[in-house]
Amino acid sequence: MRTSLNEIQHIEKHLLGDLPKEESLLLQAKMALDPDLNEKVTLQAETYAVVRAYGRKKLRTEIDRVEKKLFETSKYAGFRHRILNLFR
Amino acid sequence: MYKMEQANSDEIDGLFTRLYLEAFPAVAAFVSKRGGSLERAKDVFQDALIIYYEQIYTVGAKVRISDKAYLLGIARNLWYGEVKESQFLSDLDGLDAEKLADKAEPEASEVKLLSFLEVAGQKCMEMLKAFYYDSLSLSKISERFGFSGKRSATVQKYKCLEKVREEVKQRKLEYADFSE
């Protein structure tokens, strides 16, 4: 892998807690001295957050679709009546 | 407990349909008894399903009780506000928990970034989601995205991370310019 990808892999291990303690400390020391590296680590942490937000958004779409199916199609009329009765 | 090996759309549909049929009546009865509306019950259940999914697939937690009991437990906690979503979701080790999308509503800049990435970087986002959110195995990912093997899937994963990280940086710069 090219150098930049190795660095990304290293940062990932650090962020996920998969680096040995000494290596994590060394990386933190480098970050303190190197603003670019520090920025990369921060941005990478945010990137995982973006991936999670993306995942949730997609998941919510799937859930909405299933909910709609259960509450709007005739196949699930029995289920729907059972639920609606709870709120009468 | 049944765990999907390959989270494709049909299987997700099957999983959530089953969970609704099994567990939603109990959650709806619980919410109704406490004076909540059907809409409220649906909202609580949706949030509970997301927590369920992330616990089992993202985090890889083992659940030893039935899906129904587990979902009802999450829903009760959500209803009483005893357990905030973030407590369930903060155990992705080492990730900056506050920075993660634990807020119910993402910020405007985040929404913009997401919409942009959905269009411009969809393949990368789908792959990163498969790795980090659905926690699919490397071989499943290679199969689904057409990589020759685990190694090339790994390389592609880091390339995508680099690409999206650069995008996050650019968007932040633009946003900083804009808000000045």
PDB file of C-alpha atoms in Angstrom:
ATOM      1  CA  MET A   1       0.000   0.000   0.000  1.00  0.00           C
ATOM      2  CA  ARG A   2       1.181   3.501  -0.622  1.00  0.00           C
ATOM      3  CA  THR A   3       2.459   5.576   2.294  1.00  0.00           C
ATOM      4  CA  SER A   4      -0.656   7.693   2.729  1.00  0.00           C
ATOM      5  CA  LEU A   5      -2.825   4.583   2.980  1.00  0.00           C
ATOM      6  CA  ASN A   6      -0.504   3.038   5.535  1.00  0.00           C
ATOM      7  CA  GLU A   7      -0.827   6.211   7.533  1.00  0.00           C
ATOM      8  CA  ILE A   8      -4.624   6.032   7.321  1.00  0.00           C
ATOM      9  CA  GLN A   9      -4.495   2.442   8.514  1.00  0.00           C
ATOM     10  CA  HIS A  10      -2.256   3.453  11.414  1.00  0.00           C
ATOM     11  CA  ILE A  11      -4.597   6.306  12.393  1.00  0.00           C
ATOM     12  CA  GLU A  12      -7.541   3.923  12.201  1.00  0.00           C
ATOM     13  CA  LYS A  13      -5.919   1.503  14.607  1.00  0.00           C
ATOM     14  CA  HIS A  14      -5.197   4.373  16.952  1.00  0.00           C
ATOM     15  CA  LEU A  15      -8.782   5.642  16.802  1.00  0.00           C
ATOM     16  CA  LEU A  16     -10.265   2.180  17.248  1.00  0.00           C
ATOM     17  CA  GLY A  17      -7.962   1.401  20.149  1.00  0.00           C
ATOM     18  CA  ASP A  18      -6.147  -1.376  18.277  1.00  0.00           C
ATOM     19  CA  LEU A  19      -2.626   0.038  18.626  1.00  0.00           C
ATOM     20  CA  PRO A  20      -0.299  -1.048  21.410  1.00  0.00           C
ATOM     21  CA  LYS A  21      -0.181   1.654  24.086  1.00  0.00           C
ATOM     22  CA  GLU A  22       3.393   2.748  23.292  1.00  0.00           C
ATOM     23  CA  GLU A  23       2.561   3.216  19.624  1.00  0.00           C
ATOM     24  CA  SER A  24      -0.533   5.239  20.457  1.00  0.00           C
ATOM     25  CA  LEU A  25       1.509   7.460  22.755  1.00  0.00           C
ATOM     26  CA  LEU A  26       4.112   7.905  20.047  1.00  0.00           C
ATOM     27  CA  LEU A  27       1.432   8.907  17.573  1.00  0.00           C
ATOM     28  CA  GLN A  28      -0.004  11.394  20.059  1.00  0.00           C
ATOM     29  CA  ALA A  29       3.465  12.895  20.530  1.00  0.00           C
ATOM     30  CA  LYS A  30       3.832  13.230  16.753  1.00  0.00           C
ATOM     31  CA  MET A  31       0.412  14.839  16.562  1.00  0.00           C
ATOM     32  CA  ALA A  32       1.443  17.432  19.133  1.00  0.00           C
ATOM     33  CA  LEU A  33       4.407  18.391  16.946  1.00  0.00           C
ATOM     34  CA  ASP A  34       2.747  18.086  13.567  1.00  0.00           C
ATOM     35  CA  PRO A  35      -0.451  20.105  12.997  1.00  0.00           C
ATOM     36  CA  ASP A  36      -1.061  18.388   9.644  1.00  0.00           C
ATOM     37  CA  LEU A  37      -1.040  14.968  11.238  1.00  0.00           C
ATOM     38  CA  ASN A  38      -3.209  16.259  14.041  1.00  0.00           C
ATOM     39  CA  GLU A  39      -5.728  17.531  11.527  1.00  0.00           C
ATOM     40  CA  LYS A  40      -5.731  14.231   9.648  1.00  0.00           C
ATOM     41  CA  VAL A  41      -6.551  12.322  12.831  1.00  0.00           C
ATOM     42  CA  THR A  42      -9.389  14.708  13.705  1.00  0.00           C
ATOM     43  CA  LEU A  43     -10.811  14.565  10.191  1.00  0.00           C
ATOM     44  CA  GLN A  44     -10.589  10.790  10.138  1.00  0.00           C
ATOM     45  CA  ALA A  45     -12.546  10.527  13.389  1.00  0.00           C
ATOM     46  CA  GLU A  46     -15.183  12.752  11.800  1.00  0.00           C
ATOM     47  CA  THR A  47     -15.170  10.563   8.705  1.00  0.00           C
ATOM     48  CA  TYR A  48     -16.249   7.547  10.772  1.00  0.00           C
ATOM     49  CA  ALA A  49     -19.014   9.696  12.238  1.00  0.00           C
ATOM     50  CA  VAL A  50     -20.121  10.601   8.718  1.00  0.00           C
ATOM     51  CA  VAL A  51     -20.157   6.921   7.729  1.00  0.00           C
ATOM     52  CA  ARG A  52     -22.304   6.133  10.749  1.00  0.00           C
ATOM     53  CA  ALA A  53     -24.691   8.973   9.955  1.00  0.00           C
ATOM     54  CA  TYR A  54     -24.900   7.658   6.396  1.00  0.00           C
ATOM     55  CA  GLY A  55     -25.549   4.126   7.674  1.00  0.00           C
ATOM     56  CA  ARG A  56     -28.306   5.326   9.994  1.00  0.00           C
ATOM     57  CA  LYS A  57     -29.933   7.341   7.286  1.00  0.00           C
ATOM     58  CA  LYS A  58     -30.037   4.320   4.986  1.00  0.00           C
ATOM     59  CA  LEU A  59     -31.289   2.108   7.797  1.00  0.00           C
ATOM     60  CA  ARG A  60     -34.088   4.537   8.631  1.00  0.00           C
ATOM     61  CA  THR A  61     -35.152   4.460   4.983  1.00  0.00           C
ATOM     62  CA  GLU A  62     -35.360   0.650   5.146  1.00  0.00           C
ATOM     63  CA  ILE A  63     -37.338   0.799   8.402  1.00  0.00           C
ATOM     64  CA  ASP A  64     -39.735   3.395   6.986  1.00  0.00           C
ATOM     65  CA  ARG A  65     -40.368   1.167   4.003  1.00  0.00           C
ATOM     66  CA  VAL A  66     -41.176  -1.831   6.191  1.00  0.00           C
ATOM     67  CA  GLU A  67     -43.424   0.275   8.435  1.00  0.00           C
ATOM     68  CA  LYS A  68     -45.284   1.599   5.424  1.00  0.00           C
ATOM     69  CA  LYS A  69     -45.724  -1.934   4.079  1.00  0.00           C
ATOM     70  CA  LEU A  70     -47.153  -3.164   7.397  1.00  0.00           C
ATOM     71  CA  PHE A  71     -49.505  -0.235   7.840  1.00  0.00           C
ATOM     72  CA  GLU A  72     -50.666   0.177   4.273  1.00  0.00           C
ATOM     73  CA  THR A  73     -50.902  -3.157   2.488  1.00  0.00           C
ATOM     74  CA  SER A  74     -53.829  -5.548   2.770  1.00  0.00           C
ATOM     75  CA  LYS A  75     -51.560  -8.496   3.506  1.00  0.00           C
ATOM     76  CA  TYR A  76     -50.952  -7.123   6.997  1.00  0.00           C
ATOM     77  CA  ALA A  77     -54.502  -5.940   7.757  1.00  0.00           C
ATOM     78  CA  GLY A  78     -54.767  -8.300  10.744  1.00  0.00           C
ATOM     79  CA  PHE A  79     -51.608  -6.938  12.315  1.00  0.00           C
ATOM     80  CA  ARG A  80     -52.768  -3.385  11.676  1.00  0.00           C
ATOM     81  CA  HIS A  81     -56.180  -3.920  13.345  1.00  0.00           C
ATOM     82  CA  ARG A  82     -54.533  -5.483  16.334  1.00  0.00           C
ATOM     83  CA  ILE A  83     -52.312  -2.421  16.734  1.00  0.00           C
ATOM     84  CA  LEU A  84     -55.054   0.145  16.086  1.00  0.00           C
ATOM     85  CA  ASN A  85     -57.245  -1.514  18.714  1.00  0.00           C
ATOM     86  CA  LEU A  86     -54.608  -0.728  21.309  1.00  0.00           C
ATOM     87  CA  PHE A  87     -55.108   2.974  20.704  1.00  0.00           C
ATOM     88  CA  ARG A  88     -58.918   3.111  20.698  1.00  0.00           C
TER      89      ARG A  88
ATOM     90  CA  MET B   1     -30.132 -15.487  17.519  1.00  0.00           C
ATOM     91  CA  TYR B   2     -30.267 -15.196  13.784  1.00  0.00           C
ATOM     92  CA  LYS B   3     -27.615 -12.981  12.308  1.00  0.00           C
ATOM     93  CA  MET B   4     -27.569 -11.947   8.679  1.00  0.00           C
ATOM     94  CA  GLU B   5     -24.371 -12.852   6.954  1.00  0.00           C
ATOM     95  CA  GLN B   6     -25.101 -10.657   4.037  1.00  0.00           C
ATOM     96  CA  ALA B   7     -27.115  -7.574   4.752  1.00  0.00           C
ATOM     97  CA  ASN B   8     -28.720  -7.060   1.391  1.00  0.00           C
ATOM     98  CA  SER B   9     -31.925  -5.162   0.989  1.00  0.00           C
ATOM     99  CA  ASP B  10     -34.225  -8.211   0.912  1.00  0.00           C
ATOM    100  CA  GLU B  11     -32.707  -9.632   4.053  1.00  0.00           C
ATOM    101  CA  ILE B  12     -32.944  -6.298   5.834  1.00  0.00           C
ATOM    102  CA  ASP B  13     -36.578  -6.131   4.773  1.00  0.00           C
ATOM    103  CA  GLY B  14     -37.160  -9.661   6.063  1.00  0.00           C
ATOM    104  CA  LEU B  15     -35.418  -8.932   9.362  1.00  0.00           C
ATOM    105  CA  PHE B  16     -37.337  -5.742  10.102  1.00  0.00           C
ATOM    106  CA  THR B  17     -40.661  -7.219   9.008  1.00  0.00           C
ATOM    107  CA  ARG B  18     -40.137 -10.098  11.413  1.00  0.00           C
ATOM    108  CA  LEU B  19     -39.122  -7.755  14.232  1.00  0.00           C
ATOM    109  CA  TYR B  20     -42.176  -5.542  13.691  1.00  0.00           C
ATOM    110  CA  LEU B  21     -44.535  -8.513  13.728  1.00  0.00           C
ATOM    111  CA  GLU B  22     -42.889 -10.052  16.788  1.00  0.00           C
ATOM    112  CA  ALA B  23     -42.169  -7.036  18.928  1.00  0.00           C
ATOM    113  CA  PHE B  24     -44.169  -4.007  17.849  1.00  0.00           C
ATOM    114  CA  PRO B  25     -47.482  -5.145  19.415  1.00  0.00           C
ATOM    115  CA  ALA B  26     -45.808  -5.359  22.843  1.00  0.00           C
ATOM    116  CA  VAL B  27     -44.123  -1.979  22.429  1.00  0.00           C
ATOM    117  CA  ALA B  28     -47.362  -0.401  21.180  1.00  0.00           C
ATOM    118  CA  ALA B  29     -49.291  -1.853  24.153  1.00  0.00           C
ATOM    119  CA  PHE B  30     -46.642  -0.484  26.515  1.00  0.00           C
ATOM    120  CA  VAL B  31     -46.783   3.017  24.993  1.00  0.00           C
ATOM    121  CA  SER B  32     -50.602   2.991  24.799  1.00  0.00           C
ATOM    122  CA  LYS B  33     -50.941   2.063  28.498  1.00  0.00           C
ATOM    123  CA  ARG B  34     -48.875   5.085  29.362  1.00  0.00           C
ATOM    124  CA  GLY B  35     -50.986   7.438  27.324  1.00  0.00           C
ATOM    125  CA  GLY B  36     -48.768   7.617  24.260  1.00  0.00           C
ATOM    126  CA  SER B  37     -50.061   7.832  20.704  1.00  0.00           C
ATOM    127  CA  LEU B  38     -49.537   5.379  17.870  1.00  0.00           C
ATOM    128  CA  GLU B  39     -47.158   7.866  16.253  1.00  0.00           C
ATOM    129  CA  ARG B  40     -45.121   7.986  19.435  1.00  0.00           C
ATOM    130  CA  ALA B  41     -45.038   4.183  19.577  1.00  0.00           C
ATOM    131  CA  LYS B  42     -43.795   4.084  15.975  1.00  0.00           C
ATOM    132  CA  ASP B  43     -41.051   6.630  16.729  1.00  0.00           C
ATOM    133  CA  VAL B  44     -39.883   4.780  19.816  1.00  0.00           C
ATOM    134  CA  PHE B  45     -39.875   1.499  17.930  1.00  0.00           C
ATOM    135  CA  GLN B  46     -37.877   2.948  15.025  1.00  0.00           C
ATOM    136  CA  ASP B  47     -35.227   4.241  17.410  1.00  0.00           C
ATOM    137  CA  ALA B  48     -35.193   0.901  19.209  1.00  0.00           C
ATOM    138  CA  LEU B  49     -34.659  -0.922  15.894  1.00  0.00           C
ATOM    139  CA  ILE B  50     -31.709   1.317  15.063  1.00  0.00           C
ATOM    140  CA  ILE B  51     -30.151   0.655  18.461  1.00  0.00           C
ATOM    141  CA  TYR B  52     -30.853  -3.066  18.047  1.00  0.00           C
ATOM    142  CA  TYR B  53     -29.189  -3.094  14.625  1.00  0.00           C
ATOM    143  CA  GLU B  54     -26.129  -1.152  15.763  1.00  0.00           C
ATOM    144  CA  GLN B  55     -25.697  -3.274  18.868  1.00  0.00           C
ATOM    145  CA  ILE B  56     -25.845  -6.511  16.954  1.00  0.00           C
ATOM    146  CA  TYR B  57     -24.236  -5.604  13.656  1.00  0.00           C
ATOM    147  CA  THR B  58     -21.992  -2.590  14.236  1.00  0.00           C
ATOM    148  CA  VAL B  59     -20.797  -3.497  17.710  1.00  0.00           C
ATOM    149  CA  GLY B  60     -21.286  -7.251  17.442  1.00  0.00           C
ATOM    150  CA  ALA B  61     -23.003  -7.657  20.819  1.00  0.00           C
ATOM    151  CA  LYS B  62     -24.360 -11.067  21.722  1.00  0.00           C
ATOM    152  CA  VAL B  63     -27.972 -11.025  22.786  1.00  0.00           C
ATOM    153  CA  ARG B  64     -29.050 -13.921  24.953  1.00  0.00           C
ATOM    154  CA  ILE B  65     -32.708 -13.050  25.336  1.00  0.00           C
ATOM    155  CA  SER B  66     -35.353 -13.061  22.626  1.00  0.00           C
ATOM    156  CA  ASP B  67     -35.462 -10.255  20.072  1.00  0.00           C
ATOM    157  CA  LYS B  68     -38.866  -9.310  21.408  1.00  0.00           C
ATOM    158  CA  ALA B  69     -37.671  -8.984  25.015  1.00  0.00           C
ATOM    159  CA  TYR B  70     -34.552  -7.132  23.912  1.00  0.00           C
ATOM    160  CA  LEU B  71     -36.485  -4.616  21.785  1.00  0.00           C
ATOM    161  CA  LEU B  72     -39.090  -4.107  24.489  1.00  0.00           C
ATOM    162  CA  GLY B  73     -36.275  -3.427  26.964  1.00  0.00           C
ATOM    163  CA  ILE B  74     -34.707  -0.806  24.693  1.00  0.00           C
ATOM    164  CA  ALA B  75     -38.114   0.761  24.003  1.00  0.00           C
ATOM    165  CA  ARG B  76     -38.924   1.003  27.737  1.00  0.00           C
ATOM    166  CA  ASN B  77     -35.608   2.666  28.378  1.00  0.00           C
ATOM    167  CA  LEU B  78     -36.152   5.082  25.521  1.00  0.00           C
ATOM    168  CA  TRP B  79     -39.650   5.829  26.800  1.00  0.00           C
ATOM    169  CA  TYR B  80     -38.491   6.556  30.333  1.00  0.00           C
ATOM    170  CA  GLY B  81     -35.447   8.392  29.047  1.00  0.00           C
ATOM    171  CA  GLU B  82     -33.346   6.362  31.458  1.00  0.00           C
ATOM    172  CA  VAL B  83     -30.885   5.315  28.869  1.00  0.00           C
ATOM    173  CA  LYS B  84     -29.960   7.867  26.315  1.00  0.00           C
ATOM    174  CA  GLU B  85     -29.293   6.622  22.851  1.00  0.00           C
ATOM    175  CA  SER B  86     -25.712   7.775  23.188  1.00  0.00           C
ATOM    176  CA  GLN B  87     -25.090   5.418  26.094  1.00  0.00           C
ATOM    177  CA  PHE B  88     -26.045   2.508  23.933  1.00  0.00           C
ATOM    178  CA  LEU B  89     -24.053   3.781  21.044  1.00  0.00           C
ATOM    179  CA  SER B  90     -20.916   5.222  22.598  1.00  0.00           C
ATOM    180  CA  ASP B  91     -18.997   2.001  22.891  1.00  0.00           C
ATOM    181  CA  LEU B  92     -17.339   2.098  19.528  1.00  0.00           C
ATOM    182  CA  ASP B  93     -13.985   2.144  21.246  1.00  0.00           C
ATOM    183  CA  GLY B  94     -11.833   5.162  20.858  1.00  0.00           C
ATOM    184  CA  LEU B  95     -14.045   7.033  18.465  1.00  0.00           C
ATOM    185  CA  ASP B  96     -14.807  10.522  19.608  1.00  0.00           C
ATOM    186  CA  ALA B  97     -18.210   9.854  21.090  1.00  0.00           C
ATOM    187  CA  GLU B  98     -19.399  13.451  21.133  1.00  0.00           C
ATOM    188  CA  LYS B  99     -18.392  13.939  17.543  1.00  0.00           C
ATOM    189  CA  LEU B 100     -20.286  10.879  16.437  1.00  0.00           C
ATOM    190  CA  ALA B 101     -23.731  11.342  15.097  1.00  0.00           C
ATOM    191  CA  ASP B 102     -25.398  10.664  18.416  1.00  0.00           C
ATOM    192  CA  LYS B 103     -27.466  13.789  18.210  1.00  0.00           C
ATOM    193  CA  ALA B 104     -30.999  13.087  17.139  1.00  0.00           C
ATOM    194  CA  GLU B 105     -30.787  15.679  14.403  1.00  0.00           C
ATOM    195  CA  PRO B 106     -27.608  16.106  12.429  1.00  0.00           C
ATOM    196  CA  GLU B 107     -26.354  19.642  11.985  1.00  0.00           C
ATOM    197  CA  ALA B 108     -27.062  21.548   8.788  1.00  0.00           C
ATOM    198  CA  SER B 109     -23.472  21.196   7.585  1.00  0.00           C
ATOM    199  CA  GLU B 110     -23.637  17.446   8.218  1.00  0.00           C
ATOM    200  CA  VAL B 111     -26.866  17.118   6.250  1.00  0.00           C
ATOM    201  CA  LYS B 112     -25.272  18.978   3.348  1.00  0.00           C
ATOM    202  CA  LEU B 113     -22.189  16.812   3.476  1.00  0.00           C
ATOM    203  CA  LEU B 114     -24.271  13.638   3.548  1.00  0.00           C
ATOM    204  CA  SER B 115     -26.400  14.653   0.589  1.00  0.00           C
ATOM    205  CA  PHE B 116     -23.278  15.527  -1.309  1.00  0.00           C
ATOM    206  CA  LEU B 117     -21.588  12.213  -0.521  1.00  0.00           C
ATOM    207  CA  GLU B 118     -24.685  10.245  -1.425  1.00  0.00           C
ATOM    208  CA  VAL B 119     -24.425  11.565  -4.943  1.00  0.00           C
ATOM    209  CA  ALA B 120     -20.714  12.094  -5.503  1.00  0.00           C
ATOM    210  CA  GLY B 121     -19.257   9.236  -3.528  1.00  0.00           C
ATOM    211  CA  GLN B 122     -21.982   6.686  -3.355  1.00  0.00           C
ATOM    212  CA  LYS B 123     -19.878   3.654  -4.105  1.00  0.00           C
ATOM    213  CA  CYS B 124     -17.339   4.623  -1.476  1.00  0.00           C
ATOM    214  CA  MET B 125     -20.024   5.416   1.079  1.00  0.00           C
ATOM    215  CA  GLU B 126     -21.775   2.101   0.445  1.00  0.00           C
ATOM    216  CA  MET B 127     -18.514   0.260   0.879  1.00  0.00           C
ATOM    217  CA  LEU B 128     -17.528   2.140   4.037  1.00  0.00           C
ATOM    218  CA  LYS B 129     -20.999   1.519   5.426  1.00  0.00           C
ATOM    219  CA  ALA B 130     -20.592  -2.197   4.701  1.00  0.00           C
ATOM    220  CA  PHE B 131     -17.273  -2.215   6.579  1.00  0.00           C
ATOM    221  CA  TYR B 132     -17.976  -0.016   9.559  1.00  0.00           C
ATOM    222  CA  TYR B 133     -21.741   0.072  10.008  1.00  0.00           C
ATOM    223  CA  ASP B 134     -22.860  -3.356   8.868  1.00  0.00           C
ATOM    224  CA  SER B 135     -19.519  -4.966   9.843  1.00  0.00           C
ATOM    225  CA  LEU B 136     -19.631  -7.375   6.928  1.00  0.00           C
ATOM    226  CA  SER B 137     -16.663  -9.693   6.523  1.00  0.00           C
ATOM    227  CA  LEU B 138     -13.942  -8.828   4.008  1.00  0.00           C
ATOM    228  CA  SER B 139     -14.852 -11.794   1.854  1.00  0.00           C
ATOM    229  CA  LYS B 140     -18.524 -10.769   1.725  1.00  0.00           C
ATOM    230  CA  ILE B 141     -17.466  -7.259   0.844  1.00  0.00           C
ATOM    231  CA  SER B 142     -15.126  -8.482  -1.893  1.00  0.00           C
ATOM    232  CA  GLU B 143     -17.945 -10.556  -3.297  1.00  0.00           C
ATOM    233  CA  ARG B 144     -20.513  -7.800  -3.188  1.00  0.00           C
ATOM    234  CA  PHE B 145     -18.335  -5.018  -4.555  1.00  0.00           C
ATOM    235  CA  GLY B 146     -16.427  -7.185  -7.006  1.00  0.00           C
ATOM    236  CA  PHE B 147     -12.910  -7.127  -5.566  1.00  0.00           C
ATOM    237  CA  SER B 148     -10.420  -9.816  -6.415  1.00  0.00           C
ATOM    238  CA  GLY B 149      -9.755 -10.598  -2.762  1.00  0.00           C
ATOM    239  CA  LYS B 150      -9.458  -9.434   0.801  1.00  0.00           C
ATOM    240  CA  ARG B 151      -6.303  -7.505   0.138  1.00  0.00           C
ATOM    241  CA  SER B 152      -7.723  -5.441  -2.669  1.00  0.00           C
ATOM    242  CA  ALA B 153     -10.860  -4.837  -0.601  1.00  0.00           C
ATOM    243  CA  THR B 154      -8.672  -3.538   2.249  1.00  0.00           C
ATOM    244  CA  VAL B 155      -6.736  -1.228  -0.061  1.00  0.00           C
ATOM    245  CA  GLN B 156      -9.991   0.072  -1.535  1.00  0.00           C
ATOM    246  CA  LYS B 157     -11.379   0.679   1.923  1.00  0.00           C
ATOM    247  CA  TYR B 158      -8.453   2.915   2.853  1.00  0.00           C
ATOM    248  CA  LYS B 159      -8.636   4.707  -0.495  1.00  0.00           C
ATOM    249  CA  CYS B 160     -12.284   5.468   0.175  1.00  0.00           C
ATOM    250  CA  LEU B 161     -11.523   6.637   3.705  1.00  0.00           C
ATOM    251  CA  GLU B 162      -8.903   8.970   2.275  1.00  0.00           C
ATOM    252  CA  LYS B 163     -11.323  10.290  -0.313  1.00  0.00           C
ATOM    253  CA  VAL B 164     -14.156  10.911   2.129  1.00  0.00           C
ATOM    254  CA  ARG B 165     -11.757  12.398   4.686  1.00  0.00           C
ATOM    255  CA  GLU B 166     -10.609  14.870   2.035  1.00  0.00           C
ATOM    256  CA  GLU B 167     -14.246  15.677   1.300  1.00  0.00           C
ATOM    257  CA  VAL B 168     -14.937  16.283   4.994  1.00  0.00           C
ATOM    258  CA  LYS B 169     -11.956  18.639   5.033  1.00  0.00           C
ATOM    259  CA  GLN B 170     -13.090  20.556   1.939  1.00  0.00           C
ATOM    260  CA  ARG B 171     -16.610  20.923   3.267  1.00  0.00           C
ATOM    261  CA  LYS B 172     -15.282  22.190   6.575  1.00  0.00           C
ATOM    262  CA  LEU B 173     -13.172  24.768   4.784  1.00  0.00           C
ATOM    263  CA  GLU B 174     -16.148  25.928   2.753  1.00  0.00           C
ATOM    264  CA  TYR B 175     -18.313  26.048   5.807  1.00  0.00           C
ATOM    265  CA  ALA B 176     -15.683  28.061   7.689  1.00  0.00           C
ATOM    266  CA  ASP B 177     -15.483  30.529   4.785  1.00  0.00           C
ATOM    267  CA  PHE B 178     -19.216  30.784   4.702  1.00  0.00           C
ATOM    268  CA  SER B 179     -19.681  31.458   8.401  1.00  0.00           C
ATOM    269  CA  GLU B 180     -17.022  34.153   8.630  1.00  0.00           C
TER     270      GLU B 180
END
